[in-house]
Each structure stands twice: as structure tokens, then as C-alpha cells.
mmCIF file of C-alpha atoms and ligand atoms in Angstrom:
data_model
loop_
_atom_site.group_PDB
_atom_site.id
_atom_site.type_symbol
_atom_site.label_atom_id
_atom_site.label_comp_id
_atom_site.label_asym_id
_atom_site.label_seq_id
_atom_site.Cartn_x
_atom_site.Cartn_y
_atom_site.Cartn_z
ATOM 1 C CA MET A 1 4.248 24.971 -3.090
ATOM 2 C CA THR A 2 4.912 23.173 -6.307
ATOM 3 C CA ASN A 3 6.423 19.785 -6.710
ATOM 4 C CA GLU A 4 9.737 21.330 -7.878
ATOM 5 C CA ASP A 5 10.625 22.752 -4.483
ATOM 6 C CA ALA A 6 9.193 19.938 -2.384
ATOM 7 C CA LYS A 7 11.455 18.082 -0.060
ATOM 8 C CA VAL A 8 12.733 14.643 -1.156
ATOM 9 C CA ILE A 9 11.530 11.861 1.059
ATOM 10 C CA PRO A 10 12.561 8.320 0.034
ATOM 11 C CA VAL A 11 10.219 5.321 0.138
ATOM 12 C CA ARG A 12 10.485 3.830 3.658
ATOM 13 C CA VAL A 13 10.699 0.126 4.146
ATOM 14 C CA ALA A 14 9.536 -1.938 7.080
ATOM 15 C CA LEU A 15 10.671 -5.482 7.076
ATOM 16 C CA ARG A 16 8.211 -7.726 8.860
ATOM 17 C CA CYS A 17 9.002 -11.378 9.652
ATOM 18 C CA ARG A 18 6.178 -13.526 10.837
ATOM 19 C CA PRO A 19 6.620 -16.412 13.285
ATOM 20 C CA LEU A 20 7.108 -19.916 11.925
ATOM 21 C CA VAL A 21 3.619 -21.276 11.144
ATOM 22 C CA PRO A 22 2.527 -24.825 12.407
ATOM 23 C CA LYS A 23 3.092 -26.311 8.953
ATOM 24 C CA GLU A 24 6.735 -25.135 8.916
ATOM 25 C CA ILE A 25 7.291 -26.328 12.496
ATOM 26 C CA ASN A 26 5.875 -29.765 11.629
ATOM 27 C CA GLU A 27 8.175 -30.021 8.646
ATOM 28 C CA GLY A 28 11.132 -29.296 10.957
ATOM 29 C CA CYS A 29 11.963 -25.922 9.437
ATOM 30 C CA GLN A 30 14.448 -23.753 11.271
ATOM 31 C CA SER A 31 14.659 -19.989 11.252
ATOM 32 C CA CYS A 32 17.320 -18.623 8.853
ATOM 33 C CA LEU A 33 17.004 -15.052 10.042
ATOM 34 C CA THR A 34 18.779 -13.294 12.900
ATOM 35 C CA PHE A 35 17.590 -9.922 14.229
ATOM 36 C CA VAL A 36 20.118 -7.455 15.558
ATOM 37 C CA PRO A 37 18.800 -6.082 18.887
ATOM 38 C CA ASN A 38 17.923 -2.374 18.765
ATOM 39 C CA GLU A 39 19.005 -2.051 15.147
ATOM 40 C CA PRO A 40 16.723 -2.116 12.116
ATOM 41 C CA GLN A 41 18.825 -4.910 10.746
ATOM 42 C CA VAL A 42 18.356 -8.538 9.743
ATOM 43 C CA ILE A 43 20.986 -11.200 8.941
ATOM 44 C CA VAL A 44 20.255 -14.061 6.572
ATOM 45 C CA GLY A 45 22.076 -17.296 7.392
ATOM 46 C CA THR A 46 25.436 -16.422 8.880
ATOM 47 C CA GLU A 47 26.668 -13.433 6.860
ATOM 48 C CA LYS A 48 24.403 -11.311 4.685
ATOM 49 C CA ALA A 49 22.974 -8.302 6.501
ATOM 50 C CA PHE A 50 20.218 -5.968 5.371
ATOM 51 C CA THR A 51 19.249 -2.636 6.987
ATOM 52 C CA TYR A 52 15.796 -0.978 6.621
ATOM 53 C CA ASP A 53 13.909 1.907 8.202
ATOM 54 C CA TYR A 54 12.176 -0.471 10.535
ATOM 55 C CA VAL A 55 12.560 -4.196 11.238
ATOM 56 C CA PHE A 56 9.792 -6.092 12.981
ATOM 57 C CA ASP A 57 10.899 -9.511 14.241
ATOM 58 C CA PRO A 58 8.402 -12.455 14.779
ATOM 59 C CA THR A 59 7.533 -11.274 18.281
ATOM 60 C CA SER A 60 6.314 -7.827 17.017
ATOM 61 C CA GLU A 61 2.633 -7.254 17.527
ATOM 62 C CA GLN A 62 0.287 -5.531 15.151
ATOM 63 C CA GLU A 63 0.021 -2.526 17.537
ATOM 64 C CA GLU A 64 3.816 -1.989 17.361
ATOM 65 C CA VAL A 65 3.830 -2.031 13.541
ATOM 66 C CA PHE A 66 0.980 0.478 13.503
ATOM 67 C CA SER A 67 2.321 2.906 16.079
ATOM 68 C CA THR A 68 5.884 2.980 14.728
ATOM 69 C CA ALA A 69 5.440 2.717 10.935
ATOM 70 C CA ILE A 70 1.880 3.750 10.069
ATOM 71 C CA SER A 71 1.126 6.451 12.598
ATOM 72 C CA PRO A 72 3.528 9.046 11.063
ATOM 73 C CA LEU A 73 1.793 8.635 7.717
ATOM 74 C CA LEU A 74 -1.562 9.420 9.293
ATOM 75 C CA ASN A 75 -0.194 12.596 10.807
ATOM 76 C CA GLY A 76 0.783 13.559 7.250
ATOM 77 C CA ILE A 77 -2.671 12.745 5.869
ATOM 78 C CA PHE A 78 -4.210 15.319 8.219
ATOM 79 C CA LYS A 79 -1.741 17.920 7.027
ATOM 80 C CA GLY A 80 -2.808 17.247 3.392
ATOM 81 C CA TYR A 81 -0.165 14.829 2.245
ATOM 82 C CA HIS A 82 -0.914 11.685 0.256
ATOM 83 C CA ALA A 83 0.318 8.367 1.632
ATOM 84 C CA THR A 84 0.652 4.791 0.511
ATOM 85 C CA VAL A 85 1.285 1.545 2.290
ATOM 86 C CA LEU A 86 2.251 -1.444 0.110
ATOM 87 C CA ALA A 87 2.508 -4.988 1.503
ATOM 88 C CA TYR A 88 4.950 -7.019 -0.549
ATOM 89 C CA GLY A 89 6.192 -10.637 -0.176
ATOM 90 C CA GLN A 90 5.682 -14.253 -1.215
ATOM 91 C CA THR A 91 2.369 -16.006 -0.664
ATOM 92 C CA GLY A 92 1.965 -16.909 2.959
ATOM 93 C CA SER A 93 4.429 -14.341 4.226
ATOM 94 C CA GLY A 94 1.833 -12.255 6.118
ATOM 95 C CA LYS A 95 0.753 -9.479 3.731
ATOM 96 C CA THR A 96 -3.026 -9.925 4.261
ATOM 97 C CA TYR A 97 -2.476 -10.467 7.974
ATOM 98 C CA SER A 98 -0.471 -7.250 8.220
ATOM 99 C CA MET A 99 -2.911 -5.173 6.183
ATOM 100 C CA GLY A 100 -6.031 -6.564 7.795
ATOM 101 C CA GLY A 101 -7.465 -7.904 4.598
ATOM 102 C CA THR A 102 -9.642 -10.511 6.237
ATOM 103 C CA TYR A 103 -11.084 -8.187 8.920
ATOM 104 C CA THR A 104 -14.638 -8.501 10.149
ATOM 105 C CA SER A 105 -16.186 -6.238 12.827
ATOM 106 C CA ALA A 106 -16.498 -9.272 15.124
ATOM 107 C CA GLN A 107 -12.724 -8.945 15.716
ATOM 108 C CA GLU A 108 -13.071 -5.328 16.893
ATOM 109 C CA ASN A 109 -10.883 -5.378 19.978
ATOM 110 C CA ASP A 110 -8.715 -8.319 19.002
ATOM 111 C CA PRO A 111 -4.980 -7.415 19.157
ATOM 112 C CA SER A 112 -4.359 -9.366 15.980
ATOM 113 C CA VAL A 113 -6.211 -6.913 13.718
ATOM 114 C CA GLY A 114 -4.112 -5.382 10.974
ATOM 115 C CA VAL A 115 -3.377 -1.956 9.488
ATOM 116 C CA ILE A 116 -6.619 -1.021 7.727
ATOM 117 C CA PRO A 117 -9.034 -1.350 10.646
ATOM 118 C CA ARG A 118 -6.521 0.466 12.901
ATOM 119 C CA VAL A 119 -6.199 3.275 10.320
ATOM 120 C CA ILE A 120 -9.964 3.644 10.255
ATOM 121 C CA ARG A 121 -10.256 3.850 14.011
ATOM 122 C CA ARG A 122 -7.464 6.463 14.189
ATOM 123 C CA ILE A 123 -8.833 8.609 11.386
ATOM 124 C CA PHE A 124 -12.154 8.996 13.138
ATOM 125 C CA GLU A 125 -10.486 9.676 16.503
ATOM 126 C CA GLU A 126 -8.383 12.435 14.868
ATOM 127 C CA LYS A 127 -11.402 13.814 13.121
ATOM 128 C CA GLU A 128 -13.192 14.133 16.464
ATOM 129 C CA LYS A 129 -10.264 16.156 17.842
ATOM 130 C CA ARG A 130 -10.543 18.741 15.048
ATOM 131 C CA ALA A 131 -13.840 20.461 15.703
ATOM 132 C CA ASP A 132 -12.728 23.594 13.829
ATOM 133 C CA SER A 133 -12.578 21.653 10.540
ATOM 134 C CA GLU A 134 -15.144 20.170 8.264
ATOM 135 C CA PHE A 135 -14.431 16.711 6.966
ATOM 136 C CA CYS A 136 -15.581 14.709 3.998
ATOM 137 C CA LEU A 137 -14.441 11.114 3.867
ATOM 138 C CA ALA A 138 -14.832 8.613 1.037
ATOM 139 C CA VAL A 139 -13.539 5.120 0.323
ATOM 140 C CA SER A 140 -13.062 2.915 -2.674
ATOM 141 C CA TYR A 141 -11.803 -0.676 -2.831
ATOM 142 C CA LEU A 142 -10.562 -2.398 -5.976
ATOM 143 C CA GLU A 143 -8.768 -5.527 -7.015
ATOM 144 C CA ILE A 144 -6.536 -5.928 -10.045
ATOM 145 C CA TYR A 145 -6.684 -9.412 -11.458
ATOM 146 C CA ASN A 146 -5.376 -10.406 -14.833
ATOM 147 C CA GLU A 147 -5.050 -6.705 -15.757
ATOM 148 C CA ASP A 148 -8.747 -6.105 -15.053
ATOM 149 C CA ILE A 149 -9.790 -3.652 -12.395
ATOM 150 C CA LEU A 150 -12.642 -5.089 -10.288
ATOM 151 C CA ASP A 151 -14.762 -2.763 -8.119
ATOM 152 C CA LEU A 152 -15.051 -4.507 -4.760
ATOM 153 C CA LEU A 153 -17.709 -2.079 -3.523
ATOM 154 C CA SER A 154 -20.091 -2.344 -6.466
ATOM 155 C CA SER A 155 -23.067 -4.609 -5.984
ATOM 156 C CA SER A 156 -24.625 -4.064 -9.413
ATOM 157 C CA LYS A 157 -24.514 -6.915 -11.907
ATOM 158 C CA ASP A 158 -23.673 -4.852 -14.972
ATOM 159 C CA LYS A 159 -20.707 -2.975 -13.641
ATOM 160 C CA PRO A 160 -19.536 -0.059 -15.706
ATOM 161 C CA ALA A 161 -16.144 -0.382 -17.364
ATOM 162 C CA ILE A 162 -13.401 1.131 -15.260
ATOM 163 C CA SER A 163 -10.749 3.266 -16.880
ATOM 164 C CA ILE A 164 -7.682 5.200 -15.741
ATOM 165 C CA ARG A 165 -7.185 8.845 -16.631
ATOM 166 C CA GLU A 166 -4.537 11.318 -15.769
ATOM 167 C CA ASP A 167 -5.746 14.728 -14.689
ATOM 168 C CA PRO A 168 -3.062 17.372 -14.906
ATOM 169 C CA LYS A 169 -4.152 18.986 -11.577
ATOM 170 C CA GLU A 170 -5.380 16.025 -9.571
ATOM 171 C CA GLY A 171 -3.204 13.223 -10.849
ATOM 172 C CA ILE A 172 -4.358 9.740 -11.566
ATOM 173 C CA LYS A 173 -8.174 9.260 -11.606
ATOM 174 C CA ILE A 174 -10.122 6.038 -11.872
ATOM 175 C CA VAL A 175 -13.313 6.574 -13.825
ATOM 176 C CA GLY A 176 -16.261 4.380 -13.057
ATOM 177 C CA LEU A 177 -15.082 3.173 -9.616
ATOM 178 C CA THR A 178 -17.511 3.329 -6.694
ATOM 179 C CA GLU A 179 -16.493 6.002 -4.257
ATOM 180 C CA ARG A 180 -18.585 5.705 -1.104
ATOM 181 C CA GLN A 181 -19.012 8.717 1.167
ATOM 182 C CA VAL A 182 -18.880 7.656 4.822
ATOM 183 C CA VAL A 183 -19.584 9.576 8.020
ATOM 184 C CA SER A 184 -18.617 7.054 10.714
ATOM 185 C CA ALA A 185 -16.012 4.401 11.492
ATOM 186 C CA PRO A 186 -18.522 1.552 11.479
ATOM 187 C CA GLU A 187 -19.666 2.654 8.030
ATOM 188 C CA MET A 188 -16.105 2.644 6.675
ATOM 189 C CA VAL A 189 -15.465 -0.766 8.326
ATOM 190 C CA GLY A 190 -18.630 -1.913 6.565
ATOM 191 C CA CYS A 191 -17.023 -1.005 3.217
ATOM 192 C CA LEU A 192 -13.870 -2.878 4.180
ATOM 193 C CA GLU A 193 -15.862 -5.988 5.120
ATOM 194 C CA LEU A 194 -17.964 -5.836 1.994
ATOM 195 C CA GLY A 195 -14.884 -5.591 -0.240
ATOM 196 C CA ASN A 196 -12.983 -8.308 1.709
ATOM 197 C CA SER A 197 -15.870 -10.688 1.212
ATOM 198 C CA ALA A 198 -16.121 -9.853 -2.514
ATOM 199 C CA ARG A 199 -12.389 -10.596 -2.750
ATOM 200 C CA THR A 200 -12.659 -13.986 -1.078
ATOM 201 C CA VAL A 201 -15.698 -15.149 -3.043
ATOM 202 C CA GLY A 202 -13.995 -14.017 -6.227
ATOM 203 C CA SER A 203 -11.072 -16.272 -5.606
ATOM 204 C CA THR A 204 -12.626 -19.520 -4.272
ATOM 205 C CA ALA A 205 -12.860 -21.142 -7.678
ATOM 206 C CA MET A 206 -9.166 -20.756 -8.182
ATOM 207 C CA ASN A 207 -7.087 -20.475 -5.041
ATOM 208 C CA ALA A 208 -4.216 -19.020 -6.971
ATOM 209 C CA ALA A 209 -6.320 -15.930 -7.812
ATOM 210 C CA SER A 210 -5.782 -14.285 -4.493
ATOM 211 C CA SER A 211 -2.067 -14.626 -4.696
ATOM 212 C CA ARG A 212 -2.134 -13.193 -8.181
ATOM 213 C CA SER A 213 -4.377 -10.248 -7.527
ATOM 214 C CA HIS A 214 -3.627 -6.842 -5.975
ATOM 215 C CA ALA A 215 -6.138 -5.164 -3.664
ATOM 216 C CA ILE A 216 -6.125 -1.407 -3.099
ATOM 217 C CA PHE A 217 -8.221 0.222 -0.345
ATOM 218 C CA THR A 218 -8.274 3.951 -0.753
ATOM 219 C CA ILE A 219 -9.447 6.596 1.773
ATOM 220 C CA THR A 220 -9.931 10.111 0.567
ATOM 221 C CA LEU A 221 -9.950 12.830 3.211
ATOM 222 C CA GLU A 222 -11.164 16.292 2.415
ATOM 223 C CA GLN A 223 -10.616 18.965 5.073
ATOM 224 C CA ARG A 224 -11.936 22.471 5.140
ATOM 225 C CA ARG A 225 -10.268 24.638 7.735
ATOM 226 C CA GLY A 226 -10.420 28.203 8.911
ATOM 227 C CA SER A 227 -13.356 30.506 9.611
ATOM 228 C CA ASP A 228 -14.544 30.793 6.030
ATOM 229 C CA LYS A 229 -13.509 27.253 5.189
ATOM 230 C CA VAL A 230 -11.601 28.214 2.009
ATOM 231 C CA ASP A 231 -8.434 26.669 3.410
ATOM 232 C CA SER A 232 -9.031 23.172 1.994
ATOM 233 C CA VAL A 233 -6.799 20.153 1.482
ATOM 234 C CA VAL A 234 -7.552 16.816 -0.067
ATOM 235 C CA SER A 235 -5.380 13.813 0.710
ATOM 236 C CA LYS A 236 -5.514 10.197 -0.285
ATOM 237 C CA LEU A 237 -4.320 7.128 1.549
ATOM 238 C CA HIS A 238 -3.808 3.963 -0.484
ATOM 239 C CA LEU A 239 -3.515 0.666 1.373
ATOM 240 C CA VAL A 240 -2.260 -2.022 -0.957
ATOM 241 C CA ASP A 241 -2.094 -5.822 -0.504
ATOM 242 C CA LEU A 242 0.057 -6.928 -3.456
ATOM 243 C CA ALA A 243 -0.019 -10.301 -5.203
ATOM 244 C CA GLY A 244 2.336 -12.992 -3.979
ATOM 245 C CA SER A 245 5.855 -12.191 -5.266
ATOM 246 C CA GLU A 246 6.971 -15.790 -5.945
ATOM 247 C CA ARG A 247 4.986 -16.052 -9.206
ATOM 248 C CA GLN A 248 7.167 -13.528 -10.806
ATOM 249 C CA LYS A 249 10.349 -15.542 -10.377
ATOM 250 C CA LYS A 250 8.707 -18.840 -11.313
ATOM 251 C CA THR A 251 7.299 -17.565 -14.575
ATOM 252 C CA LYS A 252 10.656 -16.087 -15.392
ATOM 253 C CA ALA A 253 12.431 -19.355 -14.732
ATOM 254 C CA GLU A 254 10.061 -21.254 -16.938
ATOM 255 C CA GLY A 255 10.871 -19.068 -19.991
ATOM 256 C CA ASP A 256 8.099 -20.322 -22.245
ATOM 257 C CA ARG A 257 5.479 -19.421 -19.716
ATOM 258 C CA LEU A 258 6.779 -15.884 -19.337
ATOM 259 C CA LYS A 259 4.051 -14.529 -21.605
ATOM 260 C CA GLU A 260 1.350 -16.202 -19.585
ATOM 261 C CA GLY A 261 2.930 -14.902 -16.410
ATOM 262 C CA ILE A 262 3.025 -11.431 -17.800
ATOM 263 C CA SER A 263 -0.631 -11.409 -18.669
ATOM 264 C CA ILE A 264 -1.659 -12.958 -15.331
ATOM 265 C CA ASN A 265 0.440 -10.696 -13.330
ATOM 266 C CA ARG A 266 2.005 -7.986 -15.340
ATOM 267 C CA GLY A 267 1.591 -5.644 -12.417
ATOM 268 C CA LEU A 268 4.217 -7.283 -10.251
ATOM 269 C CA LEU A 269 6.721 -7.653 -13.042
ATOM 270 C CA CYS A 270 6.203 -4.085 -14.005
ATOM 271 C CA LEU A 271 6.433 -2.892 -10.394
ATOM 272 C CA GLY A 272 9.868 -4.455 -10.217
ATOM 273 C CA ASN A 273 10.887 -2.610 -13.396
ATOM 274 C CA VAL A 274 9.545 0.666 -12.105
ATOM 275 C CA ILE A 275 11.395 0.233 -8.812
ATOM 276 C CA SER A 276 14.597 -0.620 -10.654
ATOM 277 C CA ALA A 277 14.341 2.357 -12.976
ATOM 278 C CA LEU A 278 13.575 4.763 -10.079
ATOM 279 C CA GLY A 279 16.152 3.318 -7.704
ATOM 280 C CA ASP A 280 19.099 3.179 -10.079
ATOM 281 C CA GLU A 281 21.206 6.283 -9.574
ATOM 282 C CA SER A 282 23.184 5.714 -12.783
ATOM 283 C CA LYS A 283 19.985 6.086 -14.784
ATOM 284 C CA LYS A 284 18.985 9.487 -13.435
ATOM 285 C CA ASN A 285 16.564 10.514 -16.173
ATOM 286 C CA ALA A 286 15.735 6.995 -17.295
ATOM 287 C CA PHE A 287 12.295 6.254 -18.677
ATOM 288 C CA VAL A 288 10.018 4.821 -16.037
ATOM 289 C CA PRO A 289 7.569 2.304 -17.442
ATOM 290 C CA TYR A 290 4.517 3.225 -15.373
ATOM 291 C CA ARG A 291 2.198 2.680 -18.283
ATOM 292 C CA ASP A 292 3.112 -0.967 -18.721
ATOM 293 C CA SER A 293 0.546 -2.156 -16.176
ATOM 294 C CA LYS A 294 -2.595 -0.961 -14.351
ATOM 295 C CA LEU A 295 -0.922 -1.474 -10.967
ATOM 296 C CA THR A 296 2.005 0.826 -11.727
ATOM 297 C CA ARG A 297 -0.229 3.394 -13.336
ATOM 298 C CA LEU A 298 -2.463 3.474 -10.268
ATOM 299 C CA LEU A 299 0.589 3.743 -8.033
ATOM 300 C CA GLN A 300 2.441 6.302 -10.159
ATOM 301 C CA ASP A 301 2.222 9.059 -7.547
ATOM 302 C CA SER A 302 3.218 6.617 -4.785
ATOM 303 C CA LEU A 303 6.436 5.609 -6.481
ATOM 304 C CA GLY A 304 8.734 8.510 -7.315
ATOM 305 C CA GLY A 305 5.926 11.061 -6.990
ATOM 306 C CA ASN A 306 3.718 13.007 -4.686
ATOM 307 C CA SER A 307 3.296 10.671 -1.661
ATOM 308 C CA HIS A 308 4.782 9.447 1.587
ATOM 309 C CA THR A 309 5.186 5.742 0.900
ATOM 310 C CA LEU A 310 5.915 2.802 3.103
ATOM 311 C CA MET A 311 6.611 -0.713 1.896
ATOM 312 C CA ILE A 312 5.952 -3.482 4.355
ATOM 313 C CA ALA A 313 8.135 -6.309 3.084
ATOM 314 C CA CYS A 314 6.809 -9.516 4.591
ATOM 315 C CA VAL A 315 8.988 -12.660 4.976
ATOM 316 C CA SER A 316 8.803 -16.095 6.434
ATOM 317 C CA PRO A 317 11.657 -16.989 8.733
ATOM 318 C CA ALA A 318 11.789 -20.636 7.550
ATOM 319 C CA ASP A 319 14.996 -21.925 5.973
ATOM 320 C CA SER A 320 12.788 -23.695 3.351
ATOM 321 C CA ASN A 321 11.800 -20.278 2.108
ATOM 322 C CA MET A 322 15.247 -18.695 2.181
ATOM 323 C CA GLU A 323 15.553 -18.142 -1.534
ATOM 324 C CA GLU A 324 12.244 -16.239 -1.672
ATOM 325 C CA THR A 325 13.124 -14.394 1.473
ATOM 326 C CA ILE A 326 16.439 -13.127 0.013
ATOM 327 C CA ASN A 327 14.554 -12.036 -3.118
ATOM 328 C CA THR A 328 12.144 -10.014 -0.987
ATOM 329 C CA LEU A 329 14.991 -8.525 1.057
ATOM 330 C CA ARG A 330 16.774 -7.427 -2.122
ATOM 331 C CA TYR A 331 13.564 -6.020 -3.675
ATOM 332 C CA ALA A 332 12.858 -4.065 -0.513
ATOM 333 C CA ASP A 333 16.406 -2.744 -0.489
ATOM 334 C CA ARG A 334 15.952 -1.366 -3.977
ATOM 335 C CA ALA A 335 12.655 0.237 -3.041
ATOM 336 C CA ARG A 336 14.447 2.360 -0.424
ATOM 337 C CA LYS A 337 16.300 4.214 -3.185
ATOM 338 C CA ILE A 338 13.107 5.643 -4.637
ATOM 339 C CA LYS A 339 12.826 9.345 -4.003
ATOM 340 C CA ASN A 340 9.383 10.895 -3.521
ATOM 341 C CA LYS A 341 8.416 14.537 -3.355
ATOM 342 C CA PRO A 342 5.232 14.795 -1.261
ATOM 343 C CA ILE A 343 3.428 18.155 -1.180
ATOM 344 C CA VAL A 344 0.387 19.443 0.667
ATOM 345 C CA ASN A 345 -2.544 18.961 -1.651
ATOM 346 C CA VAL A 346 -4.645 22.067 -1.710
ATOM 347 C CA ASP A 347 -8.147 21.467 -3.033
ATOM 348 C CA PRO A 348 -7.982 22.788 -6.605
ATOM 349 C CA ARG A 349 -11.432 24.278 -6.271
ATOM 350 C CA ALA A 350 -10.515 26.096 -3.037
ATOM 351 C CA ALA A 351 -7.263 27.315 -4.607
ATOM 352 C CA GLU A 352 -9.209 28.778 -7.517
ATOM 353 C CA MET A 353 -11.644 30.493 -5.134
ATOM 354 C CA ASN A 354 -8.807 31.978 -3.159
ATOM 355 C CA GLN A 355 -7.263 33.309 -6.327
ATOM 356 C CA LEU A 356 -10.560 34.906 -7.402
ATOM 357 C CA LYS A 357 -10.944 36.504 -3.992
ATOM 358 C CA GLN A 358 -7.488 38.035 -4.129
ATOM 359 C CA GLN A 359 -8.279 39.536 -7.503
HETATM 360 P P1 LIG B 401 -0.166 -13.607 2.472
HETATM 361 O O1 LIG B 401 -1.301 -12.669 2.470
HETATM 362 O O2 LIG B 401 1.193 -12.918 2.374
HETATM 363 O O3 LIG B 401 -0.334 -14.696 1.489
HETATM 364 P P2 LIG B 401 -1.221 -14.307 5.066
HETATM 365 O O4 LIG B 401 -1.305 -12.904 5.648
HETATM 366 O O5 LIG B 401 -2.468 -14.920 4.627
HETATM 367 O O6 LIG B 401 -0.122 -14.319 3.910
HETATM 368 O O7 LIG B 401 -0.425 -15.147 6.178
HETATM 369 C C1 LIG B 401 -0.216 -16.576 6.106
HETATM 370 C C2 LIG B 401 -0.456 -17.208 7.478
HETATM 371 O O8 LIG B 401 0.465 -16.738 8.422
HETATM 372 C C3 LIG B 401 -1.835 -16.914 8.051
HETATM 373 O O9 LIG B 401 -2.317 -18.055 8.667
HETATM 374 C C4 LIG B 401 -1.555 -15.794 9.079
HETATM 375 O O10 LIG B 401 -2.500 -15.804 10.086
HETATM 376 C C5 LIG B 401 -0.201 -16.151 9.553
HETATM 377 N N1 LIG B 401 0.576 -14.947 9.932
HETATM 378 C C6 LIG B 401 1.094 -14.068 9.060
HETATM 379 N N2 LIG B 401 1.733 -13.066 9.715
HETATM 380 C C7 LIG B 401 1.633 -13.350 11.041
HETATM 381 C C8 LIG B 401 2.113 -12.734 12.255
HETATM 382 N N3 LIG B 401 2.826 -11.620 12.245
HETATM 383 N N4 LIG B 401 1.833 -13.318 13.437
HETATM 384 C C9 LIG B 401 1.069 -14.461 13.472
HETATM 385 N N5 LIG B 401 0.639 -15.088 12.375
HETATM 386 C C10 LIG B 401 0.881 -14.602 11.177
HETATM 387 MG MG1 LIG B 402 -2.913 -12.613 1.058
#
């Protein structure tokens, strides 16, 4: 199957509202969001309603988010489809909590663990169920800060420069990034922990760094099926914890500082432009500025391309954050208009072998 005749599947959006945090309660904040029972709908203040694919209110547990919104993507991964999960929202809205970006193995059975550790557990459970297939799993973990790609799994001091290339057959490739082969769940969790700690250390000097950086944890799954194992698929799962969205608006408002804002977090500005270009039906064949930032280049397949994509839009319920919350709700609403065309990704080498055989 080529991408031309693939089925269109829009980007799905899960809205997630965290509970009021102690600081907000102490400041006397009230919730400004109302959730419509049994409908994926949220109402801001007294009138404005937004509908998404999923809405998780403050009482929703991590397990519920995982089983309803993430699980279907994992089924796709095992069929050979690429998938992406993007956490978007202002700083403090629950992106890292939702993704599991502070996970350590000491929390193993804690119900509060987020998406990534749950994904790891499920992938290895599914692998065990498929004795007729051969698997090869690899992970990479990177951070984009100030338009630099940092390899969170590399321990060497003189790290090689990382560059992005586009392969006509395999899509976007990151050259120079550590890709670690793993055979067990604990080993993959080890990579997550290693990268998470590299992330935190990297941002202690400047607390703002973490809210201005994007982290991408990528799992590559190669499956060889059938008796002679030529029936191979390769799928990738990107799990993305985006930078805090409020910077974008602030730098815009401050006019003069726009340039600085662009260089610090061009990715988020550019992501907004890409989403607008892709979601606007009146601009059908409009130019999509993927190349304007590293983030959008890396996510090119996930937005308007070959991937099942879910955006988890994170918000605070506090009335003091209402303006940012409305921005996030609007942004997420636009993302739903992006049309993707996921296809089963046959291993190019296996495809070539098959062709030779037939000849
Ligand atoms: P972000 O990564 O968006 O800046 P965090 O994930 O660090 O935000 O969340 C900010 C705070 O809110 C943390 O203390 C976190 O534990 C808490 N929090 C976020 N989401 C939830 C949730 N769904 N339930 C309980 N606490 C949450
Ligand atoms: Mg965070």
C-alpha cells in the first residue's frame, strides 16, 4: 500500500485537566471548567464549549488515560503503524506527569505512573504473546533546547554532532543519535531513567530550561513474522513532552523580545504555524513550514503524515489560568483538523528481498 491510497485518520485530541494543586487552593482559586457527564466536552466559564475525542476530568486516573487513549495506538504499533503522543500545555499543567517524564523504577506499581512506563510494560507483554514473531526493539531519547538536539542517552563527553536527514524510503532520520537495542522491559526503563535524569540535571542551572525544551522518547519496533521471517514491519512510537506553551504568547506580546523567543523556542512557534497550515481547509495545498524548526522537522510524519497521532492537551482548572487554558483549548481544537495517512511500514530490506524472490 502506498501513502496515496491510505485512509485518512485525523489527529486525535485528549483533553486532560489536572486537579487544583495546593498552591492554587491556597490562593483561593476556583475551577473555571465544567465537564459534561458522558460527553467528551468541556465548558469554560458559563458558555464556551469545546468537544474533543476524549476528555479526562480531574478525577481521571493515569490508568484510564492509558487504557482509553493510548492503548489503541499500541495495537497499531504491533500491526506496523507509526504512532505519536504529544503532550501540550502551559507549564505546570501536567504534561510531564501525564507522560511519565520523572519516572524511576522505584515507582513501579504506583498508580500515578504516566504514559511512557505503561507503554513499556505493555509492549513487552504483547511481545510475549507473539511467540511466532521475532522482535528487535530499540530506544532513543533526545531533548531540543534552543534549537540544539541533545542526546539524553549518550554518556560520552565529546558527543557527535546530531543532524536531521530525510530518507526517501524511511522518512526522517536523525544521524548521530544513540539508538540503544533493548531486550527487556527493565532495560528499556533504565534508558528512560537515564534520560530523565540527564534532563533534570541539564535544567537545574536555569529552571526555565525545562519549560522551554522538548523531550522525545522514541521506541522502534521491528517485527519479523511468518515461517521464513520475510514478512517484516518496522514501526516507531514517539512520546513527546513539549515545552510549556505560555512562553510563546508572552514573547509575542512583548514584541521586541520576539526574536529572542523565536531562538529560545522556535519549535513551539513553528508547531503552531504547522498546525494552522495543516488544519486550515481554505488553504488546501498551502506550504507547510516543517523546515522552520528542528521540532517540526522531527515531527513531520506525525503531523499530516504517516502516523497515528494523539495530542494530550493539558490544562489547569484554576480561574487564574483561564486565559492560558482557553489558548490551549483553541490550539487543541485546531490540531483535530490535521489529517494523517498512516500506512503499514514494511521493512524496506524485507520488501526488496520479497521482490527479488518473486523474480
Ligand atoms: P508540566 O510538565 O506541564 O510543567 P507537571 O507535569 O510537572 O507540569 O505538573 C505540575 C504539578 O501538577 C506536579 O506537581 C504534578 O504532580 C501535578 N499534577 C499534574 N497532573 C496531575 C494529575 N492529573 N493528578 C495529580 N497531580 C497532577
Ligand atoms: Mg514538564
